XYZ file of C-alpha atoms in Angstrom:
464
model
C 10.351 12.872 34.918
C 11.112 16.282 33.420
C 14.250 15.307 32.321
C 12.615 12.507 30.225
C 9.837 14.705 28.985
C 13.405 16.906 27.854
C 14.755 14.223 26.205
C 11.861 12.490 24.244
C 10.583 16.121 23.026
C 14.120 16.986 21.622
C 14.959 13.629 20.307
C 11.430 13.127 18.584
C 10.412 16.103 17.226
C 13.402 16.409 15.878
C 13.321 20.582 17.401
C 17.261 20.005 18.618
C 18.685 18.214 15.681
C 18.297 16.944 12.273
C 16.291 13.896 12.342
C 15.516 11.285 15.412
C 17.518 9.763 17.854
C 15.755 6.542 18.600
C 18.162 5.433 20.770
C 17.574 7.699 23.635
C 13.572 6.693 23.431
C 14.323 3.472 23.613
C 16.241 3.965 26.676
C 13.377 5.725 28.147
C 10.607 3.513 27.124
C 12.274 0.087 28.240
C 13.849 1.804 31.778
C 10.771 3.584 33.063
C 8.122 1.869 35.000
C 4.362 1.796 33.163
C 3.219 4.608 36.043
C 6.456 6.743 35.442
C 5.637 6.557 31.287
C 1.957 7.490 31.452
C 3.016 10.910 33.903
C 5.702 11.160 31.431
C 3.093 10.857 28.222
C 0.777 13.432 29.921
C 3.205 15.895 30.532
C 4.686 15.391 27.134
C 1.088 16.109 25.425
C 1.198 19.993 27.865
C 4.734 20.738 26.630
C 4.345 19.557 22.786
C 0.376 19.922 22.348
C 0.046 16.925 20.599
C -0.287 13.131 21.715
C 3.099 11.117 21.971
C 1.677 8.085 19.400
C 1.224 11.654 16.416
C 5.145 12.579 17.180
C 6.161 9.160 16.745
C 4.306 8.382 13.409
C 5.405 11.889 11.840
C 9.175 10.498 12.727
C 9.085 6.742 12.428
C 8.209 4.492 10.305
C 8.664 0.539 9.527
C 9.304 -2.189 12.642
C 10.777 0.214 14.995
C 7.247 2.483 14.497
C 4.951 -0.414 15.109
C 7.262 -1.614 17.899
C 7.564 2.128 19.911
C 3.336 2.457 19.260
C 2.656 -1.252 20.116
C 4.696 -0.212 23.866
C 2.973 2.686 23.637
C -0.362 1.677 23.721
C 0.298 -1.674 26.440
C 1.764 1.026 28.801
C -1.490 3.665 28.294
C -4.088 0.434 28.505
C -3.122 -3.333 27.669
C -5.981 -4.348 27.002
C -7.743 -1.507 25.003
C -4.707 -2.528 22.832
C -5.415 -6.220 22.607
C -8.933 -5.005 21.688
C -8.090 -2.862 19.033
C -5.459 -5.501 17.732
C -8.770 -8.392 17.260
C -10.916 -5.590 15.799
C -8.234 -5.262 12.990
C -7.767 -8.399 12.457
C -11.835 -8.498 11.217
C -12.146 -5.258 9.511
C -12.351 -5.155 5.862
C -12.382 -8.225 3.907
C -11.310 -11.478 5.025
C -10.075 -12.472 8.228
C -6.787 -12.193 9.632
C -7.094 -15.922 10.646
C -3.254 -16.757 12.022
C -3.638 -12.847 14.637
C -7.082 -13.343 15.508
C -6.216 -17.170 16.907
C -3.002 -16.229 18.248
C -4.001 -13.017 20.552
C -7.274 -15.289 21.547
C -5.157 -18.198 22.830
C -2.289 -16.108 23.975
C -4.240 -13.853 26.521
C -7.216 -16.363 27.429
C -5.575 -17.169 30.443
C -4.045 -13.668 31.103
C -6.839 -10.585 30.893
C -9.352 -11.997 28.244
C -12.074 -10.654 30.286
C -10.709 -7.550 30.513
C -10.144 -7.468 26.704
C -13.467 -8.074 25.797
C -14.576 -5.833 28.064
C -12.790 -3.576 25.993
C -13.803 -4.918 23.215
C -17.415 -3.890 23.721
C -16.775 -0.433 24.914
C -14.808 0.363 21.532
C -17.340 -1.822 18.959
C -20.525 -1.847 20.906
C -20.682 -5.318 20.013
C -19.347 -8.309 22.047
C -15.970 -10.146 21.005
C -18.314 -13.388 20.509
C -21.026 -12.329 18.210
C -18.066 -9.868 16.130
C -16.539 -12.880 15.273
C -19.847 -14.617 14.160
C -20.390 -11.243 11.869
C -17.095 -11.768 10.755
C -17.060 -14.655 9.235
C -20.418 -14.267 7.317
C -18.385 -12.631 4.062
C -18.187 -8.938 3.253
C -22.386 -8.482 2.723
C -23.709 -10.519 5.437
C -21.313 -8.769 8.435
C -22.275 -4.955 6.561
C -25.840 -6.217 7.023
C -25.727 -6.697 10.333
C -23.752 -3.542 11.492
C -25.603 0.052 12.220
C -24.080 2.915 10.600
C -22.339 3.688 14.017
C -20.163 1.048 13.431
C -19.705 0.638 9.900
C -18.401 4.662 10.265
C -15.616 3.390 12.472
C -14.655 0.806 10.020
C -14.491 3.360 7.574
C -12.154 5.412 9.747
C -10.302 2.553 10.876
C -9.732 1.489 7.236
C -9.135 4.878 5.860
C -5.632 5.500 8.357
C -2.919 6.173 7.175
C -1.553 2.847 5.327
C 1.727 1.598 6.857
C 4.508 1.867 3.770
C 8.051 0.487 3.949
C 10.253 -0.377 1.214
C 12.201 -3.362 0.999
C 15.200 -0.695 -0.261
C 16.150 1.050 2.150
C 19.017 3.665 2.337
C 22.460 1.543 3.151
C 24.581 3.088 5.343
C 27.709 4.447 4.430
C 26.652 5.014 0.815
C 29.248 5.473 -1.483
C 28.179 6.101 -5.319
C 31.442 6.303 -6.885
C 32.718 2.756 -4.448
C 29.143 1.101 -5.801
C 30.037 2.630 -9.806
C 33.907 0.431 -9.132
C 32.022 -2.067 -7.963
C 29.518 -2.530 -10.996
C 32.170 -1.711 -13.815
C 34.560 -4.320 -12.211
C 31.210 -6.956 -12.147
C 30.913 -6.525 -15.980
C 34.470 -5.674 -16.914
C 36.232 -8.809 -19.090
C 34.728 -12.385 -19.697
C 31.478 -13.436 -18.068
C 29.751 -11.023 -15.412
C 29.553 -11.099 -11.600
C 25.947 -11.061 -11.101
C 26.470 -11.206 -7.305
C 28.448 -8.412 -7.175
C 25.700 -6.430 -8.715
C 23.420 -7.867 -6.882
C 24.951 -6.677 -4.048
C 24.544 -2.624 -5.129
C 20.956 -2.652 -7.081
C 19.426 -5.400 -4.349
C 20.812 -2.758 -1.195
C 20.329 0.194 -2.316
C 17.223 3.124 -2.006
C 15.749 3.834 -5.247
C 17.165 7.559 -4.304
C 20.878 6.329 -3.939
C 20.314 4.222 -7.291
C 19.584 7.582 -9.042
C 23.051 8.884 -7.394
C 25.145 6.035 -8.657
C 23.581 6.053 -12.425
C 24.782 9.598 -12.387
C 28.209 8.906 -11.167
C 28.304 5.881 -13.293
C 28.500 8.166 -16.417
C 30.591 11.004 -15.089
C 33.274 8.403 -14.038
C 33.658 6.332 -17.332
C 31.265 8.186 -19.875
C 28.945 4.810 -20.238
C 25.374 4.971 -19.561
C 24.773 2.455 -16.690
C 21.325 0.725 -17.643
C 22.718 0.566 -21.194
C 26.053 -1.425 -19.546
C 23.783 -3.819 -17.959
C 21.462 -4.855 -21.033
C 24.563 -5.488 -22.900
C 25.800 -7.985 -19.770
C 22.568 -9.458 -18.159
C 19.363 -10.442 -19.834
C 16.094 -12.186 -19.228
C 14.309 -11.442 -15.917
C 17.138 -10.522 -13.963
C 17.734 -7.450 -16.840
C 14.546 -6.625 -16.754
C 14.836 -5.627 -12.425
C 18.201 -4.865 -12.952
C 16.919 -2.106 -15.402
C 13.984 -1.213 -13.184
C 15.486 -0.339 -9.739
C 18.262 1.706 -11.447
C 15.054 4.225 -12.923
C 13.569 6.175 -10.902
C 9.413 5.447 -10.255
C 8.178 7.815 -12.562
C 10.528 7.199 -15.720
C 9.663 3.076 -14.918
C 6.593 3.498 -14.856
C 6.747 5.508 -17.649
C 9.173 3.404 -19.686
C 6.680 0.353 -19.544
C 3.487 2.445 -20.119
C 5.114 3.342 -23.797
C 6.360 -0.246 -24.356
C 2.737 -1.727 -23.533
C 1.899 1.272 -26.157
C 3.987 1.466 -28.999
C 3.798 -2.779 -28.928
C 0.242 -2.155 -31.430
C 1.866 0.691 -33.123
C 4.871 -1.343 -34.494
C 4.207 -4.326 -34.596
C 0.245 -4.282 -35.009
C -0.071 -6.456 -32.314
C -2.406 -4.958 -29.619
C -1.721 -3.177 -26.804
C -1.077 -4.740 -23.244
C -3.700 -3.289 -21.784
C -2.949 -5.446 -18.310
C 0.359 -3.015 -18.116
C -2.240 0.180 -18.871
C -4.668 -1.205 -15.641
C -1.743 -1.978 -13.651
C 0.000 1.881 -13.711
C -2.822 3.940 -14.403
C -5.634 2.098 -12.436
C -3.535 1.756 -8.951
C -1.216 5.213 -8.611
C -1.987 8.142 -6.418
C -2.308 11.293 -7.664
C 1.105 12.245 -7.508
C 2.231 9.569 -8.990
C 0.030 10.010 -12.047
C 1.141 13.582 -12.098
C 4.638 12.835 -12.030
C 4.122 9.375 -14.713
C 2.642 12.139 -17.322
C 5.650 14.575 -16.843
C 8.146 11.485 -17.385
C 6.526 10.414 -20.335
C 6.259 13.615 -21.995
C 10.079 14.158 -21.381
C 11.222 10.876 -22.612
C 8.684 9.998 -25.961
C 7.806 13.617 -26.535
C 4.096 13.425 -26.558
C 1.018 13.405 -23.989
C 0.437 9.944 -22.011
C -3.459 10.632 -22.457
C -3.022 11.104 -26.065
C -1.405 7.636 -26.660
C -3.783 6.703 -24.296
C -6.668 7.859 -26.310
C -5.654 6.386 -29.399
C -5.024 2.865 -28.453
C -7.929 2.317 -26.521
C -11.338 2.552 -27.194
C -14.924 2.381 -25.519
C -15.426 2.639 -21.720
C -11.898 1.052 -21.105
C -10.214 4.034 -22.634
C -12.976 6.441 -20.735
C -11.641 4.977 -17.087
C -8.469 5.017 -17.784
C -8.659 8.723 -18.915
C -10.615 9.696 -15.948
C -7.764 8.071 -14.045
C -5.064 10.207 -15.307
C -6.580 13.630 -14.676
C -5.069 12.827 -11.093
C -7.793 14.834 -9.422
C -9.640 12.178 -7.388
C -10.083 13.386 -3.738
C -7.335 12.412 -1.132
C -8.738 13.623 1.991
C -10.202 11.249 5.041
C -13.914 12.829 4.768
C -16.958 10.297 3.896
C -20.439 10.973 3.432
C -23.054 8.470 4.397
C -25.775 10.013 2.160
C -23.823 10.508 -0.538
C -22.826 6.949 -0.213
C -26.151 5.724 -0.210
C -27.374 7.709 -3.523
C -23.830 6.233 -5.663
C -24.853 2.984 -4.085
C -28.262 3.530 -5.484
C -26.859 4.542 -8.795
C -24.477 1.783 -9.357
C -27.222 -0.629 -8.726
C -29.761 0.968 -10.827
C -26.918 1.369 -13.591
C -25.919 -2.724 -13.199
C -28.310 -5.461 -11.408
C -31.076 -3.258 -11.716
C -31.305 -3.043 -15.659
C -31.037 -4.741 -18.988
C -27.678 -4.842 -19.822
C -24.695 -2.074 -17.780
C -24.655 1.465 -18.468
C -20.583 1.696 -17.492
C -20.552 5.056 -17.863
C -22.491 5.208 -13.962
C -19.257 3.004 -12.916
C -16.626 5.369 -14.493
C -17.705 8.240 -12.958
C -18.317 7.232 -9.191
C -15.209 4.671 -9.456
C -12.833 7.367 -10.715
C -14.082 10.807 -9.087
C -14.705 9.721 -5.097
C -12.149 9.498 -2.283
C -11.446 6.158 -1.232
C -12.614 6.160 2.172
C -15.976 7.847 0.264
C -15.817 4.178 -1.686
C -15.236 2.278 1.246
C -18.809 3.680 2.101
C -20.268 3.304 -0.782
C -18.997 -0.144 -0.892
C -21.176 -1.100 2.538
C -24.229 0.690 0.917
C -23.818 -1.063 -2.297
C -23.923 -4.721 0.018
C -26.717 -3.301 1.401
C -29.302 -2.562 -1.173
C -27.715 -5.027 -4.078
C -27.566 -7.873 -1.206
C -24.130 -8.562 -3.137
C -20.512 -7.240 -3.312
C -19.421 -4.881 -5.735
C -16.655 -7.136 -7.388
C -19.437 -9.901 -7.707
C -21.373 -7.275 -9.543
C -18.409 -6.091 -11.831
C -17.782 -9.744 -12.375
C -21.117 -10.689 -13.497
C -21.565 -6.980 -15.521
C -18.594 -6.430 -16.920
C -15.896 -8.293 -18.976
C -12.274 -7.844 -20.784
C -9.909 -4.906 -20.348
C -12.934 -2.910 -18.624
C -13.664 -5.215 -16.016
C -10.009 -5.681 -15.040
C -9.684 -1.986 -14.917
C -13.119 -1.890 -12.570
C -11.779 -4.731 -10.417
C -7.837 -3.220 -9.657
C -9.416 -0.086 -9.058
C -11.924 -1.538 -6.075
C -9.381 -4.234 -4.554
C -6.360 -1.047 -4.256
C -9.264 0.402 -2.347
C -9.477 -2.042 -0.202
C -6.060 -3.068 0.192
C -3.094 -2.001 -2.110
C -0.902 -4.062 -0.925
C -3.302 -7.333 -0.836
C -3.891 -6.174 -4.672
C -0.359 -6.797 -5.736
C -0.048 -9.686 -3.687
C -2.728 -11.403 -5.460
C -0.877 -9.752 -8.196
C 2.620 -11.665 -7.890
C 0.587 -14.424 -7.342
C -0.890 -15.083 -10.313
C 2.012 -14.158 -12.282
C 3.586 -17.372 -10.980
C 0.593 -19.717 -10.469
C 0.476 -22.389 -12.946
C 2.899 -23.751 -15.771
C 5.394 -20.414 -16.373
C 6.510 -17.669 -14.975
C 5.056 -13.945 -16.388
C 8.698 -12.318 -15.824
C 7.246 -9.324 -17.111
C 4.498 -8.891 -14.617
C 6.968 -10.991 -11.845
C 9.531 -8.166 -12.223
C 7.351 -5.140 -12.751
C 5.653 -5.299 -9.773
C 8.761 -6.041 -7.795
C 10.545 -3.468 -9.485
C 7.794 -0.425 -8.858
C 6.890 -1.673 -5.279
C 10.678 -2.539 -3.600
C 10.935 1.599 -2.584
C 7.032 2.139 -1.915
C 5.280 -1.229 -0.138
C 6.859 -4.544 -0.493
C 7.218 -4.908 3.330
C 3.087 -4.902 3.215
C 2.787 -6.547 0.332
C 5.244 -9.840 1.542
C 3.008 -9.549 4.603
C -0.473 -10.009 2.388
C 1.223 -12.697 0.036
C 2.140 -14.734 3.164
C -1.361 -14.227 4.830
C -3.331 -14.849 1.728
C -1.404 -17.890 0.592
C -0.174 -19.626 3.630
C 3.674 -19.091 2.075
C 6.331 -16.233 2.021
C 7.000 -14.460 -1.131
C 10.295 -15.592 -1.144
C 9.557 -19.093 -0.962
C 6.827 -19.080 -4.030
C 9.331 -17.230 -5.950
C 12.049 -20.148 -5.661
């Protein structure tokens, strides 16, 4: 057993060697008996001070993590894991209809009882009468919760969100082999699209940035540029978009939605302004505003400023200070008084003072929203986005709305997203390839997941 503790404390923390050997803890997890494991997990929290499921998320990530915790948490206790698998399926809004059926009739004739044993000890509630709560809507099951609970929902809501990229790092990167590869694709008549496909479609958004500079060292030809002049149409427009990095994309289509009015007198796309600036962390924001101020020469909140106007252009510059809180702390009476505010500033009153919205909307953490969410159900008997809907209108209430679902789920957000970009007669390229283009390196593993769960279909499938 020492030996193993060895091995999984070198290999994981990484203390022996640049990065993780996930081979060896494979070995160990699928060879060693569940009794031999938990000694081995005990041990392993005296020699590294910390529990083995915090080493594995600080060096895993993607399938493998959830596989190694899912192991992980059978071998500690099966069923608390079960349990905790059903409460997730329930928290939040909606129902995670397809899990929640499939762990019920998988283990009914295994350790059910056990489960829901479990089940009570970590909800206080019994399995039967959560799933009743659950499937009264977002108000009704906030209702009918004490503050004990809806706490834990916070916290449960507020971890960590899973993010994996769809672009991944290939292995064996080459830059200058992918640069032969692309000028060959576009050298003489016609263009190999596959063959590009092949580089932009497999590669990190990192490596990209590596082969656009190589691209120009080895034949003096700006790489995007080369691509524009062979490709056009939707497949330029993600071509173009995983060869930026996320910053200088987000950036570049921030001053197109922008400089659209200033030409051409035309408007600006404000969707484009609510779907950057409404939905990015804080570093993001931070590192949007440098981009754009290095490529167009001029502040982002001063183009900003001037092509918007009223309570729109007053959330979205509240948005770009970046400073909205990022820690996991909530507090239940502050909840209840923004609750109290938003409700006295909306359904309460003649007409919306949106000025109450801006501020709480754009200056509190989100698991401090989360709470103030539940509160909001509480006294207003009503959700939030049924409130916005009902209060608000245009470019505002878009703005209102992104910023409240990415709160609740980021990646169900631009699922619904993609969605509606290809609902009905048409395609919106634009929005189709935006969102493809600025989520392949952050979330689109997530966000696949939420399009198929939302819509009964995989992303893939809607798209063709």
């Amino acid at each position: 057993m020492l030996t193993s503790i060895k091995e999984i404390n070198e290999k994981i923390e990484g203390e022996k060697k640049w990065g993780t050997d996930e081979s060896k803890f494979n070995t160990i997890l699928v060879t060693r008996s569940y009794p031999q494991l938990r000694a081995t997990f005990e041990e392993y929290k005296n020699v590294s001070k910390k529990e083995i499921e915090e080493a594995l998320k600080s060096e895993m990530s993607g399938d493998l993590l959830r596989g190694m915790l899912t192991v992980v948490r059978c071998v500690k206790n099966k069923f608390s894991h079960f349990a905790r698998q059903l409460q997730k399926t329930m928290k939040g809004i909606g129902t995670d209809d397809d899990t929640l059926v499939r762990v019920v009739v998988s283990r009914c004739e295994i350790d059910m009882v056990q489960i829901k044993g479990e089940f009570q000890t970590l909800t206080s509630q019994t399995l039967e009468q959560y799933i009743a709560v659950a499937g009264q809507g977002f108000v009704e099951a906030v209702k009918q919760k004490t503050e004990e609970e809806l706490d834990e929902d916070i916290r449960m809501e507020s971890e960590p969100p899973q993010e994996d990229p769809t672009l991944v790092p290939a292995e064996n990167f080459n830059a200058e082999t992918d640069c032969d590869v692309l000028k060959k694709a576009m050298k003489g008549w016609g263009t190999d699209e596959a063959a590009i496909i092949k580089v932009l479609g497999y590669r990190s958004n990192e490596q990209m940035q590596q082969v656009v500079s190589s691209y120009k060292t080895m034949f003096g030809k700006d790489l995007i540029a080369e691509l524009k002049s062979e490709i056009s149409g939707g497949f330029e427009k993600l071509a173009v978009g995983l060869c930026m990095s996320s910053a200088d994309f987000d950036a570049m289509n921030l001053h197109k939605a922008i400089s659209v009015s200033m030409k051409e007198g035309l408007g600006t796309d404000e969707d484009v302004l609510t779907e950057i600036i409404c939905t990015r962390s804080n570093k993001q924001l931070t590192d949007i505003k440098a981009a754009y101020k290095a490529k167009y020469n001029v502040e982002l909140e001063k183009d900003v400023i001037g092509d918007t106007s009223g309570d729109y252009k007053r959330i979205l510059v509240a948005c770009l200070q970046a400073n909205r809180p990022e820690g996991l702390e909530f507090d239940r009476t502050k909840a209840k008084q923004d609750a109290q505010a938003l409700f006295d500033a909306g359904e309460k009153k003649w007409g919306t003072d949106e000025s109450r919205f801006n501020v709480i909307l754009a200056s509190r953490s989100y698991p401090q929203l989360r709470a103030t969410f539940q509160e909001y159900a509480k006294i207003a008997n009503k959700d939030i986005e049924d409130t916005i809907k009902s209060e608000m209108s245009g470019d505002l209430k878009k703005s209102m709305l992104s910023i409240v679902r990415c709160i609740r789920s980021k990646a169900g957000h631009f699922a619904n997203e993609l969605h509606k970009s290809m609902k009905g007669l048409g395609t919106d390229d634009d929005t189709l390839c935006r969102v493809v283009a600025s989520r392949a390196s952050v979330d689109m593993v997530q966000i696949k997941q939420e399009f198929q769960k939302m819509f009964k279909q995989t992303l893939g499938m809607f798209i063709a």
